[in-house]
Short mmCIF file of C-alpha atoms in Angstrom, two decimals:
data_model
loop_
_atom_site.label_atom_id
_atom_site.label_comp_id
_atom_site.label_asym_id
_atom_site.label_seq_id
_atom_site.Cartn_x
_atom_site.Cartn_y
_atom_site.Cartn_z
CA MET A 1 -52.58 41.73 3.57
CA ARG A 2 -54.45 44.01 1.23
CA ARG A 3 -57.92 43.69 2.67
CA HIS A 4 -59.66 45.79 0.01
CA HIS A 5 -58.95 43.04 -2.54
CA TYR A 6 -61.07 40.52 -0.67
CA LYS A 7 -64.29 40.95 -2.64
CA ALA A 8 -65.91 38.67 -5.18
CA PHE A 9 -68.89 39.19 -7.42
CA ASP A 10 -71.38 36.35 -7.44
CA GLY A 11 -72.82 37.17 -10.86
CA SER A 12 -75.61 39.46 -9.67
CA VAL A 13 -75.41 43.11 -10.61
CA GLY A 14 -74.19 45.17 -7.64
CA ARG A 15 -74.10 42.19 -5.29
CA ILE A 16 -70.83 41.33 -3.56
CA GLN A 17 -70.15 38.26 -1.50
CA THR A 18 -67.39 37.82 1.07
CA ALA A 19 -64.52 35.70 -0.27
CA VAL A 20 -63.70 32.51 1.62
CA VAL A 21 -60.02 32.22 2.49
CA SER A 22 -59.54 28.52 3.06
CA PRO A 23 -57.41 27.37 6.00
CA GLY A 24 -54.59 24.87 5.84
CA ALA A 25 -52.29 26.48 3.28
CA GLY A 26 -48.85 24.83 3.18
CA LEU A 27 -47.44 28.06 1.82
CA ARG A 28 -48.69 31.62 2.30
CA CYS A 29 -46.31 34.27 1.05
CA GLU A 30 -46.96 37.85 2.09
CA ARG A 31 -45.18 41.06 2.95
CA TYR A 32 -44.35 40.48 6.60
CA SER A 33 -42.65 43.72 7.48
CA ALA A 34 -43.13 47.38 6.56
CA SER A 35 -39.37 47.72 6.23
CA PRO A 36 -38.74 49.02 2.68
CA ALA A 37 -35.23 47.56 2.72
CA SER A 38 -36.43 43.97 3.11
CA THR A 39 -36.24 41.68 0.09
CA THR A 40 -37.87 38.73 1.91
CA TRP A 41 -41.36 37.58 0.92
CA HIS A 42 -42.34 35.75 4.08
CA ASP A 43 -44.12 32.45 4.27
CA VAL A 44 -46.36 33.01 7.31
CA THR A 45 -47.20 29.33 7.73
CA ALA A 46 -45.20 26.94 9.91
CA SER A 47 -43.27 25.86 6.80
CA ALA A 48 -41.29 29.13 6.77
CA ASN A 49 -40.53 28.66 3.08
CA ASN A 50 -39.60 32.32 2.49
CA GLY A 51 -39.02 33.84 -0.90
CA THR A 52 -36.29 36.24 -1.92
CA ALA A 53 -37.23 39.23 -4.04
CA THR A 54 -34.85 40.71 -6.61
CA ASP A 55 -35.92 44.26 -5.65
CA ALA A 56 -37.10 45.63 -2.33
CA ALA A 57 -39.31 48.10 -4.15
CA ILE A 58 -41.60 45.19 -5.03
CA PHE A 59 -43.02 45.50 -1.52
CA THR A 60 -44.11 49.14 -1.87
CA ASP A 61 -46.95 48.40 -4.32
CA PHE A 62 -46.49 44.68 -5.12
CA GLY A 63 -45.51 45.77 -8.65
CA PHE A 64 -43.26 43.78 -11.00
CA ASP A 65 -41.53 45.47 -13.92
CA GLY A 66 -41.60 42.69 -16.52
CA VAL A 67 -37.83 42.85 -16.87
CA ALA A 68 -36.03 41.65 -13.76
CA ASP A 69 -38.43 41.76 -10.76
CA SER A 70 -39.34 38.40 -9.26
CA VAL A 71 -39.52 36.33 -6.04
CA GLU A 72 -37.88 32.92 -5.72
CA LEU A 73 -38.88 30.51 -2.96
CA GLY A 74 -36.14 28.97 -0.85
CA ALA A 75 -37.34 25.36 -1.14
CA LEU A 76 -39.76 23.06 -2.89
CA ASP A 77 -43.41 23.17 -1.79
CA ALA A 78 -46.49 21.05 -2.39
CA SER A 79 -46.87 22.39 -5.93
CA SER A 80 -43.63 20.76 -7.03
CA ASP A 81 -45.13 17.28 -6.77
CA LEU A 82 -47.31 16.71 -9.83
CA SER A 83 -48.16 13.18 -8.62
CA GLN A 84 -50.29 14.68 -5.84
CA PRO A 85 -53.18 17.15 -5.90
CA PHE A 86 -52.49 20.77 -4.98
CA THR A 87 -54.03 24.22 -5.33
CA VAL A 88 -52.33 27.56 -6.06
CA ALA A 89 -54.22 30.79 -5.25
CA PHE A 90 -53.06 34.38 -5.74
CA TRP A 91 -54.16 37.93 -6.59
CA TYR A 92 -52.90 39.50 -9.78
CA LYS A 93 -53.38 42.59 -11.89
CA ARG A 94 -51.77 42.89 -15.31
CA ASN A 95 -50.25 46.08 -16.68
CA ILE A 96 -51.38 46.17 -20.31
CA THR A 97 -49.69 49.49 -21.15
CA GLY A 98 -46.58 49.05 -23.28
CA VAL A 99 -46.34 45.28 -23.00
CA THR A 100 -44.28 43.92 -25.86
CA GLY A 101 -43.67 40.28 -25.00
CA SER A 102 -45.10 37.22 -23.27
CA SER A 103 -45.15 37.18 -19.46
CA THR A 104 -45.21 34.58 -16.68
CA LEU A 105 -47.30 34.78 -13.50
CA LEU A 106 -45.60 31.98 -11.66
CA GLY A 107 -44.22 28.47 -11.99
CA ASN A 108 -41.52 25.96 -11.08
CA ARG A 109 -40.69 24.49 -14.44
CA ASP A 110 -37.08 23.35 -14.83
CA LEU A 111 -35.18 23.30 -18.10
CA ALA A 112 -32.88 20.29 -17.80
CA PRO A 113 -34.37 17.84 -17.24
CA ALA A 114 -37.65 19.46 -18.14
CA GLY A 115 -40.22 19.21 -15.35
CA GLY A 116 -42.74 21.23 -13.34
CA TRP A 117 -45.28 23.76 -14.56
CA LEU A 118 -45.76 27.45 -15.29
CA VAL A 119 -48.55 29.92 -15.99
CA ARG A 120 -47.82 32.34 -18.84
CA ASP A 121 -49.25 33.83 -21.98
CA LEU A 122 -47.82 32.95 -25.35
CA SER A 123 -49.05 35.91 -27.35
CA GLY A 124 -45.70 37.57 -27.89
CA GLY A 125 -47.54 40.84 -27.30
CA GLY A 126 -48.46 40.15 -23.70
CA LEU A 127 -52.20 40.42 -24.24
CA ALA A 128 -53.42 36.84 -24.37
CA ASP A 129 -55.07 34.93 -21.53
CA PHE A 130 -52.66 32.98 -19.35
CA SER A 131 -52.18 29.29 -20.07
CA TRP A 132 -50.99 26.39 -17.88
CA GLU A 133 -48.01 24.44 -19.16
CA THR A 134 -46.44 21.33 -17.71
CA SER A 135 -43.43 19.47 -19.03
CA LEU A 136 -41.77 16.06 -19.17
CA GLY A 137 -39.92 16.03 -22.43
CA PRO A 138 -42.36 17.76 -24.79
CA THR A 139 -44.35 20.55 -23.20
CA THR A 140 -48.09 20.13 -22.80
CA ASN A 141 -49.91 23.42 -23.12
CA TYR A 142 -53.30 23.23 -21.45
CA GLY A 143 -54.45 26.43 -23.19
CA SER A 144 -56.27 29.41 -21.78
CA ILE A 145 -56.98 29.11 -18.04
CA LEU A 146 -56.95 32.64 -16.56
CA PRO A 147 -57.98 36.06 -17.90
CA GLY A 148 -55.11 38.25 -18.98
CA THR A 149 -56.42 40.82 -21.40
CA ASP A 150 -57.48 43.52 -18.93
CA ALA A 151 -55.88 45.57 -16.15
CA ALA A 152 -58.27 44.59 -13.37
CA TRP A 153 -57.42 42.77 -10.12
CA HIS A 154 -58.35 39.08 -10.31
CA LEU A 155 -58.25 36.29 -7.74
CA GLY A 156 -56.71 33.32 -9.57
CA CYS A 157 -57.02 29.81 -8.23
CA ILE A 158 -55.62 26.77 -10.01
CA VAL A 159 -56.50 23.25 -8.83
CA TRP A 160 -54.29 20.36 -10.04
CA THR A 161 -55.78 16.90 -9.78
CA PRO A 162 -53.61 14.05 -11.11
CA GLY A 163 -55.36 10.99 -12.52
CA THR A 164 -56.51 9.44 -15.78
CA PRO A 165 -56.58 12.03 -17.17
CA ASN A 166 -54.86 14.77 -15.20
CA THR A 167 -57.13 17.74 -14.62
CA VAL A 168 -56.49 21.48 -14.23
CA THR A 169 -59.44 23.56 -13.02
CA ALA A 170 -58.87 27.31 -12.94
CA TYR A 171 -61.11 29.78 -11.06
CA ALA A 172 -61.13 33.53 -11.74
CA ASP A 173 -62.81 35.72 -9.09
CA GLY A 174 -64.60 32.75 -7.54
CA ALA A 175 -66.02 31.17 -10.69
CA VAL A 176 -64.70 28.39 -12.94
CA TYR A 177 -62.87 29.96 -15.89
CA GLN A 178 -61.56 26.85 -17.66
CA THR A 179 -61.08 23.12 -17.04
CA ARG A 180 -58.37 21.26 -18.96
CA THR A 181 -57.23 17.62 -19.07
CA SER A 182 -54.20 15.65 -20.25
CA THR A 183 -52.95 12.09 -20.06
CA ALA A 184 -49.21 13.04 -20.02
CA GLY A 185 -46.97 12.41 -16.99
CA TYR A 186 -44.74 14.98 -15.38
CA ASN A 187 -41.52 15.47 -13.42
CA THR A 188 -40.94 17.53 -10.29
CA GLY A 189 -39.72 21.07 -11.00
CA GLN A 190 -37.58 23.46 -9.04
CA ALA A 191 -38.58 25.80 -6.21
CA MET A 192 -41.35 28.15 -7.32
CA TRP A 193 -40.70 31.50 -8.93
CA ILE A 194 -43.30 34.27 -8.58
CA ALA A 195 -43.55 36.69 -11.54
CA ARG A 196 -41.05 34.91 -13.77
CA SER A 197 -39.85 31.73 -15.39
CA PHE A 198 -36.81 30.75 -17.45
CA TYR A 199 -38.49 32.45 -20.34
CA ASN A 200 -39.91 35.79 -19.27
CA TYR A 201 -41.11 38.03 -16.41
CA PHE A 202 -44.51 39.38 -15.28
CA TYR A 203 -45.48 43.04 -15.78
CA GLY A 204 -48.09 44.07 -13.23
CA ASN A 205 -48.99 43.37 -9.60
CA LEU A 206 -49.13 40.16 -7.53
CA ASP A 207 -50.24 39.74 -3.95
CA THR A 208 -50.80 36.98 -1.33
CA MET A 209 -49.65 33.74 -2.87
CA ARG A 210 -51.08 30.54 -1.27
CA VAL A 211 -50.39 26.88 -2.00
CA TYR A 212 -52.56 24.08 -0.49
CA PRO A 213 -51.43 20.44 -0.46
CA ARG A 214 -54.90 19.34 -1.62
CA ALA A 215 -57.47 20.15 -4.25
CA LEU A 216 -59.76 22.86 -2.91
CA SER A 217 -63.49 22.39 -3.55
CA ALA A 218 -65.57 24.77 -5.64
CA ASP A 219 -67.05 26.32 -2.49
CA GLU A 220 -63.59 26.95 -1.07
#
């Protein structure tokens, strides 16, 4: 785990508070071994839902090339069930040098039949904030939910709460960034991809992916 990332500003100049890492994750994918030849992104929870990386070099600096690098989980996790609340948390840093197309942080959206969700920008130039999209037939784009126009490390946390309406609350670096709602219903997607979707790949760095089978509170 990259300990130096675990800092969060509380809004006061020069004041840093310790980040709370909530227990009870159903999925926690990390680099488990220092072996540079490994392409396994290990789930260190009891679920053992490991991911397979397309390139072992991903583990040297957690960098993704925007072309072919990605991690695919071996099985469905809590985030595949849009009828139940879940939370997805992860560290990311975007590379904004030379980006020419849209990019996807993560998701499990399927194409046929369409289902699941993904987090990507739709700018075409790779410099828009990331949006949350879910699909059952026509795609519902929840709009901007996470910052994407800089090259800084961010702690992203997305809380999905189904209901009437469904609600997505996204936190960036410990504070609410956007809250979105929709009345549409959704299908289960496929096993999660990290740093890609059917559409495009992520160009930048990703670290320590966690999925909780519940909606984390604002304090968490």
